[in-house]
Coordinates of C-alpha atoms in Angstrom, one line a residue:
X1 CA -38.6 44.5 14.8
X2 CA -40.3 42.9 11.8
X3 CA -38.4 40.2 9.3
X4 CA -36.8 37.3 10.5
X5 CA -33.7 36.4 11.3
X6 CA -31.6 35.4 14.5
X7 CA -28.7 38.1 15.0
X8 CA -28.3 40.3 18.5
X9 CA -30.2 42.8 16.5
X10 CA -33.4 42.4 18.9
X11 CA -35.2 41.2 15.6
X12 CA -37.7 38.2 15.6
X13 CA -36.3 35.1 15.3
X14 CA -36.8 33.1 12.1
X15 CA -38.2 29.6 12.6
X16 CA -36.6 28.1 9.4
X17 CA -33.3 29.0 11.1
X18 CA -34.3 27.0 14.2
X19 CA -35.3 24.2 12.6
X20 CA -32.0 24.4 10.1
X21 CA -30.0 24.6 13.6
X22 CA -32.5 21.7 14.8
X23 CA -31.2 19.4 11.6
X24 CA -28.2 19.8 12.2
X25 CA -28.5 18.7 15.8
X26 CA -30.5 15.6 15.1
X27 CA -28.2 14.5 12.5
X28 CA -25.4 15.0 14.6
X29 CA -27.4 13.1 17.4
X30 CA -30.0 11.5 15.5
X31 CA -30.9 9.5 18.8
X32 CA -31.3 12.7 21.4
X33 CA -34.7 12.8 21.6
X34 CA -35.6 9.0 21.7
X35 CA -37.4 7.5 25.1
X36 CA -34.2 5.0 25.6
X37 CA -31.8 7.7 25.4
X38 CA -33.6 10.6 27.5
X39 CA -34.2 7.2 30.1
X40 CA -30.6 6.9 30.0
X41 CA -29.8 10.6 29.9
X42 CA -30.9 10.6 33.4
X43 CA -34.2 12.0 32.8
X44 CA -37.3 10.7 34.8
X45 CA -40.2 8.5 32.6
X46 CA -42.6 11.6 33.6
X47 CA -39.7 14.1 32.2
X48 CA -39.1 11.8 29.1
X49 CA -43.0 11.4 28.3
X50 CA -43.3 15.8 29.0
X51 CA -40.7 16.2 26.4
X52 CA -42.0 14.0 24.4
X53 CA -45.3 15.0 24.3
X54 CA -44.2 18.9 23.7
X55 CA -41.8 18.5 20.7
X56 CA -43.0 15.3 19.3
X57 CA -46.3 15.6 17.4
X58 CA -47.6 11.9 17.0
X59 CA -45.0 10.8 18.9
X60 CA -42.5 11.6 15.7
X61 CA -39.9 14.5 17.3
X62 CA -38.7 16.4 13.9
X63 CA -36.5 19.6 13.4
X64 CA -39.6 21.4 12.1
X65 CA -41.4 19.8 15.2
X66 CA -38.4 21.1 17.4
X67 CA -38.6 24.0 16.0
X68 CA -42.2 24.6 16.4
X69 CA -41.9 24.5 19.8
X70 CA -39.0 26.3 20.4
X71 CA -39.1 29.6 18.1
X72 CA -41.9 31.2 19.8
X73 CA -39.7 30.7 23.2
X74 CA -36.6 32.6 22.0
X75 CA -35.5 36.2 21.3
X76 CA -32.6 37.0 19.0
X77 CA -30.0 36.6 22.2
X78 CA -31.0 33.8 23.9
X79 CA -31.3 31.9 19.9
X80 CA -27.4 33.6 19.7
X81 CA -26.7 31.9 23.2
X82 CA -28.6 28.8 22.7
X83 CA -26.8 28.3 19.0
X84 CA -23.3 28.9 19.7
X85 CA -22.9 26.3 22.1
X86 CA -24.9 24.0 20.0
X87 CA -22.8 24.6 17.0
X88 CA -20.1 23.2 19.4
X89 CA -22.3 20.0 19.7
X90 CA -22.7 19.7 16.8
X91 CA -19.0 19.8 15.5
X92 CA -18.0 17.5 18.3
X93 CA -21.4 15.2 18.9
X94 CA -19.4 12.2 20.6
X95 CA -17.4 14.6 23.1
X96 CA -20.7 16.2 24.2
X97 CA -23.2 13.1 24.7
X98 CA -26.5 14.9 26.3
X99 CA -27.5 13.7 30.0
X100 CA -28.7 15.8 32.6
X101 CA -25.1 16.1 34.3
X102 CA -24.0 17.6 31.1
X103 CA -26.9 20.1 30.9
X104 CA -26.0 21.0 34.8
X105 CA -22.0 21.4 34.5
X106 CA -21.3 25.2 34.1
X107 CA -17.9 23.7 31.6
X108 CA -20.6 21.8 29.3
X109 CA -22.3 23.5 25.5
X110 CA -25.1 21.9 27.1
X111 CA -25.5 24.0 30.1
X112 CA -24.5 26.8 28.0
X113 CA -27.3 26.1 25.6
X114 CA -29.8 25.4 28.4
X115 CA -29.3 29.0 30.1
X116 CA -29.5 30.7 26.7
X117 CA -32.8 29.3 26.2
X118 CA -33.9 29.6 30.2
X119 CA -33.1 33.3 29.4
X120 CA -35.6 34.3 27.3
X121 CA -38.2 36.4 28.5
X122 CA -40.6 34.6 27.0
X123 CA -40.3 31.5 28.8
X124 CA -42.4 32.6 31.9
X125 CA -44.0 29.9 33.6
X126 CA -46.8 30.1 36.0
X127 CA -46.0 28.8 39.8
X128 CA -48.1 26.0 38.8
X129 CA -45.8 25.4 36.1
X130 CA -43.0 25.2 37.8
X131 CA -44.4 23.3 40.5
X132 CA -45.2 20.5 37.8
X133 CA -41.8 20.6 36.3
X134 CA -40.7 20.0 39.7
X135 CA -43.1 17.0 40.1
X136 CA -41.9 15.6 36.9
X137 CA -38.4 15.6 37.2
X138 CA -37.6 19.3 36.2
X139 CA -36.3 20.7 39.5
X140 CA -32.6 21.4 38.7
X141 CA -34.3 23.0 35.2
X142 CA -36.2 25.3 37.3
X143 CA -33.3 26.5 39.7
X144 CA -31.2 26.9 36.1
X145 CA -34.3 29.0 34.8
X146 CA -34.4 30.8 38.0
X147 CA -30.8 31.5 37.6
X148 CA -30.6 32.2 33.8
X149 CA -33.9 34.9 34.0
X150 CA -31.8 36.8 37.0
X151 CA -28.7 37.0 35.2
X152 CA -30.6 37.9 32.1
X153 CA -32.4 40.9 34.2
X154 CA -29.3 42.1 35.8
X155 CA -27.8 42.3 31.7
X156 CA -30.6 44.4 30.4
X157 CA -30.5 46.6 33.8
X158 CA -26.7 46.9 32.6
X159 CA -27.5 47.7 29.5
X160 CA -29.7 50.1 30.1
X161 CA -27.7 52.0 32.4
X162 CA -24.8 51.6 29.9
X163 CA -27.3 53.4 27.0
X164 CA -28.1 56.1 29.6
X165 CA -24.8 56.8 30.5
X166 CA -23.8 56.9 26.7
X167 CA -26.7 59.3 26.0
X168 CA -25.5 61.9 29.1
X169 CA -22.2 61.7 27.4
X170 CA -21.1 60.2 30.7
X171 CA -22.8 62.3 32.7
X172 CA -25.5 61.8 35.2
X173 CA -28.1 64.3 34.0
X174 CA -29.8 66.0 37.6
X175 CA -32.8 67.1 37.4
X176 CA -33.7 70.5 39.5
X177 CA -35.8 68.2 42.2
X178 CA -32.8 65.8 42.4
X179 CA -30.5 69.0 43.1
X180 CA -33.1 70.4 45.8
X181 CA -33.2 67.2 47.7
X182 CA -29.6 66.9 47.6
X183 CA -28.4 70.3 48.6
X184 CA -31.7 69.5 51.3
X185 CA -30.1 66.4 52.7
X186 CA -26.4 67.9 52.8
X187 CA -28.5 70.8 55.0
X188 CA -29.8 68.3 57.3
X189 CA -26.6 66.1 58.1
X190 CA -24.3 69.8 58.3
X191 CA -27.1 70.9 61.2
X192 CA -27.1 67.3 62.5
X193 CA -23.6 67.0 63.0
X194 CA -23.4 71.1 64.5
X195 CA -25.8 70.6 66.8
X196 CA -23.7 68.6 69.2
X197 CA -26.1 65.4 69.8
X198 CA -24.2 62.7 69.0
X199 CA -27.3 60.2 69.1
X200 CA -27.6 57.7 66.7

């Protein structure tokens, strides 16, 4: 869809609405993205220096920075699923300190937030990508992402199925091949099952 603008509408997301969100998170946690506190996050010097070096143009991380980075990563669901937990962050900053046990507990906003944004479908890294995330650190990110992109797949092949069903009325539709091969099979296992071999 054109415009912008967040919203489960499927539309494109608006990057002045991430970086608003973004704001809001850094003055909430205005030390999230320093070295000293990713170090003592639990991330890795590689990890800290990668995350750095993505979001923080000359080294100064911004909301418009942030945001920069992020928008072009997120759909309109996986921004609704990213910014409801960090609303929740961001109302309760103290109670929800980030560290990379937060980000992997299924009862944390940050883990919540983190699978939103693994999601997407637009974050699709290469095998060499992932092998590098590894490398630096990244491994329990890449078995979220992993995670998030199946349960993600298995949603739209729900919805899909859901929109089908919904446009049948309910009803499977059968095509006149589907009913041939059908009424074929039931042929095939009646004469099986007549002819007296029991093999299997």
């Amino acid at each position: 869809g054109g415009g912008g603008g967040g919203g489960s509408d499927g539309g494109v997301v608006n990057e002045k609405e991430v970086a608003r969100l973004m704001e809001r998170l850094l003055r909430a946690q205005p030390d999230l993205f320093e070295v000293e506190n990713l170090r003592k996050a639990g991330l890795s010097h590689r990890a800290t220096m990668a995350i750095r070096a993505r979001i923080g143009a000359d080294g100064v991380v911004s909301s418009s920075s942030i945001a920069a980075s992020l928008t072009p990563l997120l759909d309109a669901q996986a921004f609704d699923e990213l910014a409801g937990p960090l609303e929740e962050i961001i109302i309760e900053p103290e109670k929800h300190p980030f560290t990379l046990t937060a980000l992997q507990d299924r009862r944390s906003p940050w883990w919540h937030a983190g699978m939103g944004l693994l999601g997407s479908p637009y974050i699709q890294p290469s095998q060499a990508a992932l092998n590098l995330a590894s490398w630096v650190g990244f491994r329990p990110i890449v078995q979220m992402w992993r995670v998030a992109q199946e349960v993600r797949s298995s949603s739209r092949v729900d919805a899909q199925a859901r929109a089908a069903a919904t446009a049948t009325n309910g009803r499977i539709g059968v095509g006149s091949n589907a009913t041939k091969l059908l009424s074929t099979a039931v042929k095939l296992v009646h004469n099986g099952s007549s002819s007296g071999s029991g093999g299997s």
